[in-house]
Amino acid sequence: MRTSWGSATDRGRVRSLNEDSLLAYPPVFMVADGMGGHSAGDVASRLAVEEFSQLAGRTSASPDDVHQCFHRTATRLRESVAAGRTAGTTVAGVAIAAHDGGSYWLVFNIGDSRVYRLSGGDLEQISVDHSVVQELIDAGELDPREAVGHPERHVITRAVGTGAEPEPDYWLIPAGTSDRLLICSDGLTSELDDGALRSILASVADPQEAAQQLVSSALQAGGKDNVSAVVVDVAVATDSPDVENTVRAPDRGATEPGPDGAWDDEIDGATIPRPTSQRQTSQRPEVP
Ligand code: MG
């Protein structure tokens, strides 16, 4: 399956450092939103991108390939973060997968970065957040419309690097010829609702322009967090032979330190792990 894609990331208008990192290089497209403060978060998200980059250039990736990337990221995080410190990262994305002779999207997620699919004009969120707010919605205790302003909206319940072994969720879905996928950090979805996402994705044909417009719209809406977007299109047979060979170097977020080399974990918009004392065990959905 041939794809074309675009990506954009920005530290936003409040934060001094971009702790998001992203990768857009077939067969893998992903976003990682690091956390930990004092430049540990950007290290965590960059490690994830480095490990998933090992799949770059293949025609497809298997669930085991992707799971190994999660495993290696967690191992390297444990080794590279100083004792007594915590660093972690969300990881959400898609890999092109071959299954029963057909092309599929292998969607993967840990945390509250997201994967959406625009198909036939409809926008559908495929990944399910690992967050306190999502748990409250699932339990029927919170109306989804109230999630945006919820005080615990940035508290996530799973991440790579905060526990023992990462527990990603996976979905294997058939790829459609008109699919457009969006992979993004919560800095995008906390500023733009689904209607705004759909409007840009449905109206901007070029994936690079679409990614840039999504990010700039989030900045205009406040830009309170780092914001990242990767847009992936299925490139059906076209008269442009360049599509197949347009391979861009892996992208990642800027990593310049803040004025004092530090930032505040409590700043509005920061993704933060749930305190260990509140951690609950949640059932891992079946891998298809
Ligand atoms: Mg974030």
Short mmCIF file of N, CA, C and O in Angstrom, two decimals, residues 201-248:
data_model
loop_
_atom_site.label_atom_id
_atom_site.label_comp_id
_atom_site.label_asym_id
_atom_site.label_seq_id
_atom_site.Cartn_x
_atom_site.Cartn_y
_atom_site.Cartn_z
N LEU A 201 -9.61 18.43 7.94
CA LEU A 201 -9.20 17.19 7.26
C LEU A 201 -9.99 16.97 5.97
O LEU A 201 -9.46 16.43 4.99
N ALA A 202 -11.25 17.39 5.97
CA ALA A 202 -12.09 17.15 4.80
C ALA A 202 -11.89 18.20 3.71
O ALA A 202 -12.25 17.98 2.56
N SER A 203 -11.30 19.34 4.05
CA SER A 203 -11.24 20.43 3.08
C SER A 203 -9.84 20.71 2.55
O SER A 203 -9.69 21.35 1.52
N VAL A 204 -8.80 20.27 3.24
CA VAL A 204 -7.43 20.55 2.80
C VAL A 204 -6.85 19.27 2.20
O VAL A 204 -6.58 18.30 2.91
N ALA A 205 -6.67 19.27 0.89
CA ALA A 205 -6.31 18.04 0.20
C ALA A 205 -4.89 17.58 0.50
O ALA A 205 -4.65 16.39 0.72
N ASP A 206 -3.97 18.50 0.51
CA ASP A 206 -2.57 18.11 0.69
C ASP A 206 -2.31 17.74 2.15
O ASP A 206 -2.61 18.53 3.05
N PRO A 207 -1.76 16.55 2.44
CA PRO A 207 -1.60 16.13 3.84
C PRO A 207 -0.65 17.03 4.64
O PRO A 207 -0.87 17.25 5.84
N GLN A 208 0.38 17.55 3.99
CA GLN A 208 1.29 18.44 4.72
C GLN A 208 0.59 19.76 5.07
O GLN A 208 0.71 20.25 6.19
N GLU A 209 -0.17 20.29 4.13
CA GLU A 209 -0.92 21.52 4.42
C GLU A 209 -1.96 21.28 5.50
O GLU A 209 -2.21 22.12 6.36
N ALA A 210 -2.59 20.10 5.45
CA ALA A 210 -3.61 19.78 6.46
C ALA A 210 -2.98 19.71 7.85
O ALA A 210 -3.53 20.26 8.81
N ALA A 211 -1.82 19.06 7.97
CA ALA A 211 -1.14 18.95 9.27
C ALA A 211 -0.77 20.35 9.78
O ALA A 211 -0.98 20.66 10.97
N GLN A 212 -0.26 21.19 8.90
CA GLN A 212 0.13 22.54 9.32
C GLN A 212 -1.08 23.37 9.73
O GLN A 212 -1.03 24.12 10.70
N GLN A 213 -2.19 23.20 8.99
CA GLN A 213 -3.39 23.98 9.35
C GLN A 213 -3.98 23.52 10.67
O GLN A 213 -4.46 24.33 11.46
N LEU A 214 -3.93 22.22 10.94
CA LEU A 214 -4.41 21.72 12.22
C LEU A 214 -3.62 22.33 13.37
O LEU A 214 -4.18 22.83 14.35
N VAL A 215 -2.29 22.30 13.23
CA VAL A 215 -1.44 22.82 14.31
C VAL A 215 -1.63 24.34 14.45
O VAL A 215 -1.77 24.85 15.58
N SER A 216 -1.68 25.06 13.34
CA SER A 216 -1.83 26.52 13.47
C SER A 216 -3.20 26.88 14.04
O SER A 216 -3.33 27.85 14.80
N SER A 217 -4.23 26.10 13.74
CA SER A 217 -5.55 26.35 14.34
C SER A 217 -5.53 26.12 15.84
O SER A 217 -6.16 26.86 16.61
N ALA A 218 -4.80 25.10 16.29
CA ALA A 218 -4.68 24.84 17.73
C ALA A 218 -3.93 25.98 18.42
O ALA A 218 -4.26 26.36 19.55
N LEU A 219 -2.94 26.52 17.74
CA LEU A 219 -2.20 27.65 18.32
C LEU A 219 -3.11 28.88 18.44
O LEU A 219 -3.11 29.57 19.45
N GLN A 220 -3.91 29.10 17.39
CA GLN A 220 -4.84 30.24 17.42
C GLN A 220 -5.88 30.07 18.52
O GLN A 220 -6.34 31.04 19.10
N ALA A 221 -6.23 28.80 18.80
CA ALA A 221 -7.24 28.54 19.83
C ALA A 221 -6.67 28.63 21.24
O ALA A 221 -7.40 28.48 22.22
N GLY A 222 -5.38 28.85 21.37
CA GLY A 222 -4.77 28.98 22.69
C GLY A 222 -3.36 28.41 22.77
O GLY A 222 -2.50 28.96 23.42
N GLY A 223 -3.16 27.27 22.14
CA GLY A 223 -1.82 26.66 22.12
C GLY A 223 -1.25 26.45 23.51
O GLY A 223 -0.07 26.67 23.75
N LYS A 224 -2.09 25.94 24.43
CA LYS A 224 -1.65 25.82 25.82
C LYS A 224 -0.70 24.66 26.05
O LYS A 224 -0.07 24.56 27.09
N ASP A 225 -0.61 23.76 25.09
CA ASP A 225 0.26 22.59 25.25
C ASP A 225 1.06 22.44 23.95
O ASP A 225 0.76 23.09 22.95
N ASN A 226 2.07 21.60 23.99
CA ASN A 226 2.75 21.20 22.75
C ASN A 226 1.70 20.57 21.84
O ASN A 226 0.80 19.87 22.31
N VAL A 227 1.81 20.81 20.54
CA VAL A 227 0.78 20.28 19.63
C VAL A 227 1.45 19.64 18.42
O VAL A 227 2.36 20.21 17.82
N SER A 228 1.01 18.42 18.11
CA SER A 228 1.59 17.66 17.00
C SER A 228 0.50 16.98 16.20
O SER A 228 -0.48 16.49 16.76
N ALA A 229 0.69 16.92 14.89
CA ALA A 229 -0.27 16.24 14.01
C ALA A 229 0.47 15.56 12.86
O ALA A 229 1.37 16.13 12.27
N VAL A 230 0.07 14.33 12.59
CA VAL A 230 0.55 13.60 11.41
C VAL A 230 -0.69 13.22 10.61
O VAL A 230 -1.65 12.68 11.17
N VAL A 231 -0.71 13.55 9.33
CA VAL A 231 -1.83 13.21 8.45
C VAL A 231 -1.34 12.23 7.39
O VAL A 231 -0.32 12.48 6.73
N VAL A 232 -2.03 11.11 7.27
CA VAL A 232 -1.61 10.04 6.35
C VAL A 232 -2.75 9.74 5.38
O VAL A 232 -3.89 9.50 5.80
N ASP A 233 -2.46 9.78 4.11
CA ASP A 233 -3.44 9.43 3.08
C ASP A 233 -3.03 8.14 2.39
O ASP A 233 -1.84 7.88 2.20
N VAL A 234 -4.03 7.35 2.01
CA VAL A 234 -3.74 6.24 1.11
C VAL A 234 -3.60 6.83 -0.29
O VAL A 234 -4.49 7.53 -0.77
N ALA A 235 -2.44 6.60 -0.89
CA ALA A 235 -2.20 7.12 -2.23
C ALA A 235 -2.57 6.03 -3.23
O ALA A 235 -1.83 5.08 -3.41
N VAL A 236 -3.74 6.16 -3.82
CA VAL A 236 -4.17 5.18 -4.82
C VAL A 236 -3.36 5.43 -6.08
O VAL A 236 -2.65 6.43 -6.19
N ALA A 237 -3.47 4.53 -7.04
CA ALA A 237 -2.70 4.67 -8.28
C ALA A 237 -2.87 6.08 -8.82
O ALA A 237 -3.98 6.55 -9.04
N THR A 238 -1.76 6.76 -9.01
CA THR A 238 -1.83 8.13 -9.52
C THR A 238 -0.85 8.26 -10.66
O THR A 238 0.00 7.40 -10.87
N ASP A 239 -0.95 9.37 -11.37
CA ASP A 239 0.02 9.58 -12.44
C ASP A 239 1.27 10.26 -11.91
O ASP A 239 2.11 10.69 -12.68
N SER A 240 1.36 10.36 -10.60
CA SER A 240 2.58 10.94 -10.03
C SER A 240 3.44 9.82 -9.45
O SER A 240 3.19 9.35 -8.35
N PRO A 241 4.44 9.35 -10.18
CA PRO A 241 5.27 8.26 -9.67
C PRO A 241 6.07 8.66 -8.45
O PRO A 241 6.61 7.82 -7.75
N ASP A 242 6.12 9.96 -8.17
CA ASP A 242 6.92 10.41 -7.03
C ASP A 242 6.30 10.01 -5.69
O ASP A 242 6.99 9.95 -4.69
N VAL A 243 5.00 9.76 -5.71
CA VAL A 243 4.32 9.50 -4.44
C VAL A 243 4.99 8.37 -3.68
O VAL A 243 5.29 8.47 -2.51
N GLU A 244 5.26 7.31 -4.42
CA GLU A 244 5.80 6.12 -3.76
C GLU A 244 7.20 6.38 -3.18
O GLU A 244 7.59 5.79 -2.19
N ASN A 245 7.93 7.25 -3.85
CA ASN A 245 9.33 7.42 -3.47
C ASN A 245 9.58 8.66 -2.61
O ASN A 245 10.70 8.99 -2.32
N THR A 246 8.49 9.33 -2.28
CA THR A 246 8.67 10.51 -1.43
C THR A 246 8.87 10.05 0.00
O THR A 246 7.92 9.78 0.71
N VAL A 247 10.08 9.92 0.39
CA VAL A 247 10.38 9.48 1.75
C VAL A 247 11.04 10.63 2.49
O VAL A 247 12.09 11.11 2.11
N ARG A 248 10.36 11.09 3.52
CA ARG A 248 10.91 12.19 4.28
C ARG A 248 11.66 11.66 5.49
O ARG A 248 11.35 10.61 6.02
#
